[in-house]
Amino acid sequence: MKGILAVATATLALGLATAQTLTGAGSTFALPLQTETYIPNFTKATGIRVNYQGVGSGAGIRQLTDKVVNFAGSDAPLTDAQLKDIEAKTGSKVLHIPIALGPVAITYNLPGITDLRLDAEVLAQIMLGKIVRWSDPKIAALNPNLKLPNLMISAAHRSDGSGTTFIFTSYLAAISPEWKSKVGAGQAVNWPAFSALGGKGNPGVAAIVAQTQGAIGYVEIKFALENKLPMAELKNASGNYIKPSLESSKEAVAGVEIPEDLRLPNQIVNTKAPQGYPIVGATWMLVYQKQEVSAKSEADAKAMVKYLEWILTDGQKLNEGAIFVKLAPDVVQRALALVATMTYNGKPLK
Amino acid sequence: MATVRTQSRPSTSPLYRAFGDRLFAGLVLLLCLLIIGIVLLIGWQLGWNGARAFEVFGIVGFLSSTAWNPVTDVYGAWPFILGTLITSLLALALAFFPALAVAIFATEYAPRWLGNVLSYALELLASLPSVIYGLWGLSVLVPALRGVQQSLFLWASDHAQWLLPVLGNPIGIGLSAAVMVLAVMVIPYTASLAKDSIALVPAVQREAAYGLGATKWEVIRMAVVPYARGGILAGVILGLTRALGETMAVVLVIGNNKNLPFTLFGPATTIPSAIVNEFGEAQGLQLSSLLALGFILFLISGVLNLLAAWIVKRMSVDGRL
Amino acid sequence: MTQISGNLRRRQLWDKVMLGLLVLGSLVVVAPLVLVLSKVFLTGFSALNLAFFTQDFQPVEAGGGGLRHAIVGTILMNLLALLIGGTLGLAGGILLSEYPDHPVNPTLRVISDLLNGLPALLKGLVIYTLVVIPTGSFSGYAGALALGLVMVPIVLRATEGVLKLVPWNVREAGLGLGLPRWRVILSLVLPAASSGVITGLMLGFARAAGEAAPLYFTAGGSQYLNFNLSQQTESLALTIYKYANEPSPLRVEQAWAAALVLTLLVLIASLLARWVARVRP
């Protein structure tokens, strides 16, 4: 092994010249935004490449902790304990730079039905495996106009650690005490339903719902739209049934107070806004404040800062085209101020 | 691979004298020790890092608990072990007779060209990438199974209500799909070893049986198959280790449900699919539990391989078990 | 032997029934191969186009691009893996067959079987801890190492098997001519068994080419073409796993096209091995 390693590192040192490349990994929620929208445009503008792999928020955080990527994409902010732990290990704070917000849609596959209505209590019962058939009176009570089939419910969830799961379970935990005590909120939870199906990434869950009659699942809105999956109207705190959309998400986000470090420990669920959609999540890029921890060179650290600044300025204009909510101007200013605190070996990167 | 060690060989000692020989032998030995070192390192990594899970939950507790909950940080391995055993053993049961049939047919009945075609087909089956089996399973097998399950389900809901819980949710994804994909993947391993060992059965065996007036099938049943028993069994075990470790093809079709499976038609999880799903993000006790799962798999496949080695060794002494 | 004295008619009928069952069993084995291959070829072929081979990753809106980066990555990593796994596997096979009394042999045989049964995923996992974390990045080298480990037991088994088939008097003739033992092994025994050894190498190559799980944590995947294995590298198997579930139908088509190219790669490798086996008996 040592011999091979030596050869490998020798060749590594010789290194063929390649374009400057930043590496990132994590959230599949933000995957289309990164690879389909931000990166091609950023590369066009600056010549810097960004290699982003959608491995799930949890895996992204782990890779950042292992210092094998420049940034992680995550829809679940780090907990205080995680932050402290990483700082102790690496000597650097991790910054949360928000890049976009988006609704988590509840999609389903029921023949001929596209206007299902649900509330959090029923949704929690479904996910707990207590409601097992679509013809259940509790679902029917919310949908008096629908003729619901006697199909079994397949509750699809993420099999990998996921920020989308975190957003979704935070919502259920905020409303259903039973969910909170039995399952809780997290990037990966114990799904109690016997007919629960796990799919990898937002794409995996969307595929299960698309293929399986009677399935229900939660995905970022873009994955529902691209698969042409119907999305349930959810009853919000004001008692209105709201469809997930950019507008209803903006309503939900509008009144949210954002803490200084731009973390939202519980995401944006169960909004008080009358027209707001109740499950909205922010997605962050996590970077080390002291860039020398993860960056291979000062040039890489500068490129990292450049990418973040580009996303917060030019990139924001592309968010809505990619069906993501853009950040409010004051959040952008605060995020830029946070980016400005990044250093490389003590030197500021501005 | 049947090991036939019949040739006489000269004593090795004088051959080590030349410096080149010593260098060559040393180099070969070094590389082999490297292989051994790497495998031991893998085992050590899994065992050492997985030890915390065993410490926290107890060995029996970890093996027998059915809880796997990252939120409360409580982990148990039983659903995964059960899922792995069910899928592998059933796949093997499903694969065994077709594999034996193709082995017997290719060696005893088929004309030479057909035998060659069949062994090439087996080689191809063995070398098709597992991710392609997964893709095929997801897009062809699962919809087909879903159709079958749904018609069964409809029939049962009219005629045999008590069957419904057993049938589970008729969606195609689940243990049965995983078993079928695995069976297809296991066949070439079991069949090629069986084929090799049947081909090695001495002609005398057959002639003696023919001499007694046996029909061709009787010759095969009474003279050939018993003689090749060891190789066939070794092939079964090789297939089993392949099935135990298969990841990608299984993870795409099994449904990844971490509860205890309650019906063959329902979703479940296996050890490798749990690892590939969660290893990416796991830290702390969860990571340790995943590695402990890996260690359990390492031990199971280690024991099975020792068993296979023992069987092959027994066979190579006098040609039969 | 009591059964032999049964009713002759009935026994001959049994004979026919069993032959029928054997043929049926063989068909059951061949059927999935035909099903899988035909699905891969039909679906994959319709999704193939020139851009698939000449372009790298592009957004769906820009046409989706191609998978040149994955094809190049697969070939580069697998060739390096072949070098690593081939060397180790050959050495193991040589030790087992040419030094049959070596004290390491029983251990080596068990270890090799153990390595064969170990999920490729766990091999990747160990490379992640030993190579990726210390070097601070995913790389094609790490991927090749993991794939090399996948190949080792396959090559080792095949090498041992075919070397043992080389008659012992070939070695005796060489030694009788005064050649040192290492020359006998390298220039007489190995060439005599070359076709089998090459078949083993190709089988190992094919198996490794299809592995996606270990690459997840080692090669890391990439959207970009690169010939430098110190960078993150994409592979076809990885692409298939990632694209199989993508919402965009274009990506799913690309997954099938990738499956076709990967299958062709494996087919070509194994046909090549067959051809070499026939040319050099």
PDB file of N, CA and C in Angstrom, chain B residues 236-278:
ATOM      1  N   VAL B 236     -22.109 -23.051  -4.445  1.00  0.00           N
ATOM      2  CA  VAL B 236     -23.247 -22.487  -3.710  1.00  0.00           C
ATOM      3  C   VAL B 236     -22.746 -21.462  -2.701  1.00  0.00           C
ATOM      4  N   ILE B 237     -21.679 -21.823  -2.008  1.00  0.00           N
ATOM      5  CA  ILE B 237     -21.178 -20.903  -0.979  1.00  0.00           C
ATOM      6  C   ILE B 237     -20.567 -19.659  -1.598  1.00  0.00           C
ATOM      7  N   LEU B 238     -19.883 -19.848  -2.741  1.00  0.00           N
ATOM      8  CA  LEU B 238     -19.333 -18.685  -3.445  1.00  0.00           C
ATOM      9  C   LEU B 238     -20.464 -17.745  -3.861  1.00  0.00           C
ATOM     10  N   GLY B 239     -21.538 -18.351  -4.375  1.00  0.00           N
ATOM     11  CA  GLY B 239     -22.692 -17.544  -4.761  1.00  0.00           C
ATOM     12  C   GLY B 239     -23.281 -16.822  -3.563  1.00  0.00           C
ATOM     13  N   LEU B 240     -23.306 -17.508  -2.440  1.00  0.00           N
ATOM     14  CA  LEU B 240     -23.859 -16.919  -1.224  1.00  0.00           C
ATOM     15  C   LEU B 240     -23.049 -15.697  -0.791  1.00  0.00           C
ATOM     16  N   THR B 241     -21.723 -15.801  -0.829  1.00  0.00           N
ATOM     17  CA  THR B 241     -20.921 -14.648  -0.412  1.00  0.00           C
ATOM     18  C   THR B 241     -21.130 -13.489  -1.379  1.00  0.00           C
ATOM     19  N   ARG B 242     -21.324 -13.826  -2.658  1.00  0.00           N
ATOM     20  CA  ARG B 242     -21.593 -12.773  -3.639  1.00  0.00           C
ATOM     21  C   ARG B 242     -22.905 -12.069  -3.292  1.00  0.00           C
ATOM     22  N   ALA B 243     -23.909 -12.858  -2.963  1.00  0.00           N
ATOM     23  CA  ALA B 243     -25.224 -12.291  -2.674  1.00  0.00           C
ATOM     24  C   ALA B 243     -25.191 -11.461  -1.392  1.00  0.00           C
ATOM     25  N   LEU B 244     -24.447 -11.946  -0.393  1.00  0.00           N
ATOM     26  CA  LEU B 244     -24.368 -11.231   0.881  1.00  0.00           C
ATOM     27  C   LEU B 244     -23.803  -9.833   0.699  1.00  0.00           C
ATOM     28  N   GLY B 245     -22.828  -9.714  -0.198  1.00  0.00           N
ATOM     29  CA  GLY B 245     -22.115  -8.445  -0.309  1.00  0.00           C
ATOM     30  C   GLY B 245     -22.680  -7.506  -1.350  1.00  0.00           C
ATOM     31  N   GLU B 246     -23.649  -7.972  -2.147  1.00  0.00           N
ATOM     32  CA  GLU B 246     -24.129  -7.134  -3.242  1.00  0.00           C
ATOM     33  C   GLU B 246     -24.818  -5.879  -2.713  1.00  0.00           C
ATOM     34  N   THR B 247     -24.475  -4.746  -3.310  1.00  0.00           N
ATOM     35  CA  THR B 247     -24.969  -3.483  -2.791  1.00  0.00           C
ATOM     36  C   THR B 247     -25.910  -2.777  -3.767  1.00  0.00           C
ATOM     37  N   MET B 248     -25.349  -2.376  -4.903  1.00  0.00           N
ATOM     38  CA  MET B 248     -26.040  -1.429  -5.768  1.00  0.00           C
ATOM     39  C   MET B 248     -27.338  -1.984  -6.345  1.00  0.00           C
ATOM     40  N   ALA B 249     -27.300  -3.231  -6.787  1.00  0.00           N
ATOM     41  CA  ALA B 249     -28.494  -3.800  -7.408  1.00  0.00           C
ATOM     42  C   ALA B 249     -29.609  -3.919  -6.373  1.00  0.00           C
ATOM     43  N   VAL B 250     -29.223  -4.195  -5.125  1.00  0.00           N
ATOM     44  CA  VAL B 250     -30.220  -4.378  -4.069  1.00  0.00           C
ATOM     45  C   VAL B 250     -30.806  -3.041  -3.624  1.00  0.00           C
ATOM     46  N   VAL B 251     -29.940  -2.071  -3.441  1.00  0.00           N
ATOM     47  CA  VAL B 251     -30.399  -0.808  -2.852  1.00  0.00           C
ATOM     48  C   VAL B 251     -31.430  -0.134  -3.750  1.00  0.00           C
ATOM     49  N   LEU B 252     -31.344  -0.389  -5.046  1.00  0.00           N
ATOM     50  CA  LEU B 252     -32.284   0.261  -5.965  1.00  0.00           C
ATOM     51  C   LEU B 252     -33.679  -0.357  -5.926  1.00  0.00           C
ATOM     52  N   VAL B 253     -33.800  -1.620  -5.516  1.00  0.00           N
ATOM     53  CA  VAL B 253     -35.109  -2.267  -5.625  1.00  0.00           C
ATOM     54  C   VAL B 253     -35.722  -2.717  -4.295  1.00  0.00           C
ATOM     55  N   ILE B 254     -34.981  -2.632  -3.187  1.00  0.00           N
ATOM     56  CA  ILE B 254     -35.488  -3.280  -1.973  1.00  0.00           C
ATOM     57  C   ILE B 254     -36.409  -2.393  -1.142  1.00  0.00           C
ATOM     58  N   GLY B 255     -36.393  -1.085  -1.403  1.00  0.00           N
ATOM     59  CA  GLY B 255     -37.330  -0.218  -0.687  1.00  0.00           C
ATOM     60  C   GLY B 255     -36.766   0.446   0.560  1.00  0.00           C
ATOM     61  N   ASN B 256     -35.616  -0.022   1.046  1.00  0.00           N
ATOM     62  CA  ASN B 256     -34.902   0.626   2.150  1.00  0.00           C
ATOM     63  C   ASN B 256     -35.773   0.971   3.354  1.00  0.00           C
ATOM     64  N   ASN B 257     -36.556   0.011   3.798  1.00  0.00           N
ATOM     65  CA  ASN B 257     -37.360   0.203   5.000  1.00  0.00           C
ATOM     66  C   ASN B 257     -36.635  -0.462   6.162  1.00  0.00           C
ATOM     67  N   LYS B 258     -36.355   0.328   7.212  1.00  0.00           N
ATOM     68  CA  LYS B 258     -35.499  -0.189   8.274  1.00  0.00           C
ATOM     69  C   LYS B 258     -36.267  -0.923   9.367  1.00  0.00           C
ATOM     70  N   ASN B 259     -37.582  -1.088   9.173  1.00  0.00           N
ATOM     71  CA  ASN B 259     -38.339  -1.898  10.133  1.00  0.00           C
ATOM     72  C   ASN B 259     -38.109  -3.373   9.841  1.00  0.00           C
ATOM     73  N   LEU B 260     -38.483  -4.198  10.806  1.00  0.00           N
ATOM     74  CA  LEU B 260     -38.373  -5.634  10.609  1.00  0.00           C
ATOM     75  C   LEU B 260     -39.303  -6.046   9.461  1.00  0.00           C
ATOM     76  N   PRO B 261     -38.800  -6.749   8.448  1.00  0.00           N
ATOM     77  CA  PRO B 261     -39.681  -7.128   7.338  1.00  0.00           C
ATOM     78  C   PRO B 261     -40.756  -8.089   7.833  1.00  0.00           C
ATOM     79  N   PHE B 262     -41.989  -7.891   7.372  1.00  0.00           N
ATOM     80  CA  PHE B 262     -43.051  -8.771   7.854  1.00  0.00           C
ATOM     81  C   PHE B 262     -43.635  -9.627   6.748  1.00  0.00           C
ATOM     82  N   THR B 263     -43.305  -9.337   5.512  1.00  0.00           N
ATOM     83  CA  THR B 263     -43.731 -10.195   4.422  1.00  0.00           C
ATOM     84  C   THR B 263     -42.714 -10.129   3.289  1.00  0.00           C
ATOM     85  N   LEU B 264     -42.656 -11.196   2.509  1.00  0.00           N
ATOM     86  CA  LEU B 264     -41.701 -11.255   1.411  1.00  0.00           C
ATOM     87  C   LEU B 264     -41.997 -10.217   0.343  1.00  0.00           C
ATOM     88  N   PHE B 265     -43.234  -9.696   0.343  1.00  0.00           N
ATOM     89  CA  PHE B 265     -43.582  -8.750  -0.698  1.00  0.00           C
ATOM     90  C   PHE B 265     -43.371  -7.308  -0.241  1.00  0.00           C
ATOM     91  N   GLY B 266     -42.954  -7.152   1.009  1.00  0.00           N
ATOM     92  CA  GLY B 266     -42.783  -5.804   1.543  1.00  0.00           C
ATOM     93  C   GLY B 266     -41.350  -5.323   1.442  1.00  0.00           C
ATOM     94  N   PRO B 267     -41.129  -4.039   1.714  1.00  0.00           N
ATOM     95  CA  PRO B 267     -39.783  -3.486   1.659  1.00  0.00           C
ATOM     96  C   PRO B 267     -38.943  -3.911   2.871  1.00  0.00           C
ATOM     97  N   ALA B 268     -37.633  -3.850   2.716  1.00  0.00           N
ATOM     98  CA  ALA B 268     -36.714  -4.199   3.798  1.00  0.00           C
ATOM     99  C   ALA B 268     -35.381  -3.514   3.525  1.00  0.00           C
ATOM    100  N   THR B 269     -34.367  -3.873   4.283  1.00  0.00           N
ATOM    101  CA  THR B 269     -33.019  -3.353   4.054  1.00  0.00           C
ATOM    102  C   THR B 269     -32.021  -4.466   4.285  1.00  0.00           C
ATOM    103  N   THR B 270     -30.888  -4.409   3.604  1.00  0.00           N
ATOM    104  CA  THR B 270     -29.817  -5.348   3.888  1.00  0.00           C
ATOM    105  C   THR B 270     -28.639  -4.585   4.494  1.00  0.00           C
ATOM    106  N   ILE B 271     -27.658  -5.305   5.004  1.00  0.00           N
ATOM    107  CA  ILE B 271     -26.506  -4.640   5.614  1.00  0.00           C
ATOM    108  C   ILE B 271     -25.789  -3.725   4.612  1.00  0.00           C
ATOM    109  N   PRO B 272     -25.424  -4.250   3.412  1.00  0.00           N
ATOM    110  CA  PRO B 272     -24.716  -3.346   2.493  1.00  0.00           C
ATOM    111  C   PRO B 272     -25.561  -2.144   2.072  1.00  0.00           C
ATOM    112  N   SER B 273     -26.872  -2.334   1.904  1.00  0.00           N
ATOM    113  CA  SER B 273     -27.652  -1.177   1.451  1.00  0.00           C
ATOM    114  C   SER B 273     -27.797  -0.159   2.578  1.00  0.00           C
ATOM    115  N   ALA B 274     -27.850  -0.622   3.820  1.00  0.00           N
ATOM    116  CA  ALA B 274     -27.880   0.327   4.932  1.00  0.00           C
ATOM    117  C   ALA B 274     -26.585   1.122   4.972  1.00  0.00           C
ATOM    118  N   ILE B 275     -25.455   0.440   4.745  1.00  0.00           N
ATOM    119  CA  ILE B 275     -24.175   1.139   4.801  1.00  0.00           C
ATOM    120  C   ILE B 275     -24.086   2.176   3.685  1.00  0.00           C
ATOM    121  N   VAL B 276     -24.483   1.789   2.473  1.00  0.00           N
ATOM    122  CA  VAL B 276     -24.322   2.732   1.368  1.00  0.00           C
ATOM    123  C   VAL B 276     -25.283   3.907   1.528  1.00  0.00           C
ATOM    124  N   ASN B 277     -26.429   3.686   2.159  1.00  0.00           N
ATOM    125  CA  ASN B 277     -27.369   4.780   2.365  1.00  0.00           C
ATOM    126  C   ASN B 277     -26.875   5.757   3.411  1.00  0.00           C
ATOM    127  N   GLU B 278     -26.279   5.252   4.468  1.00  0.00           N
ATOM    128  CA  GLU B 278     -26.032   6.109   5.620  1.00  0.00           C
ATOM    129  C   GLU B 278     -24.571   6.429   5.880  1.00  0.00           C
TER     130      GLU B 278
END
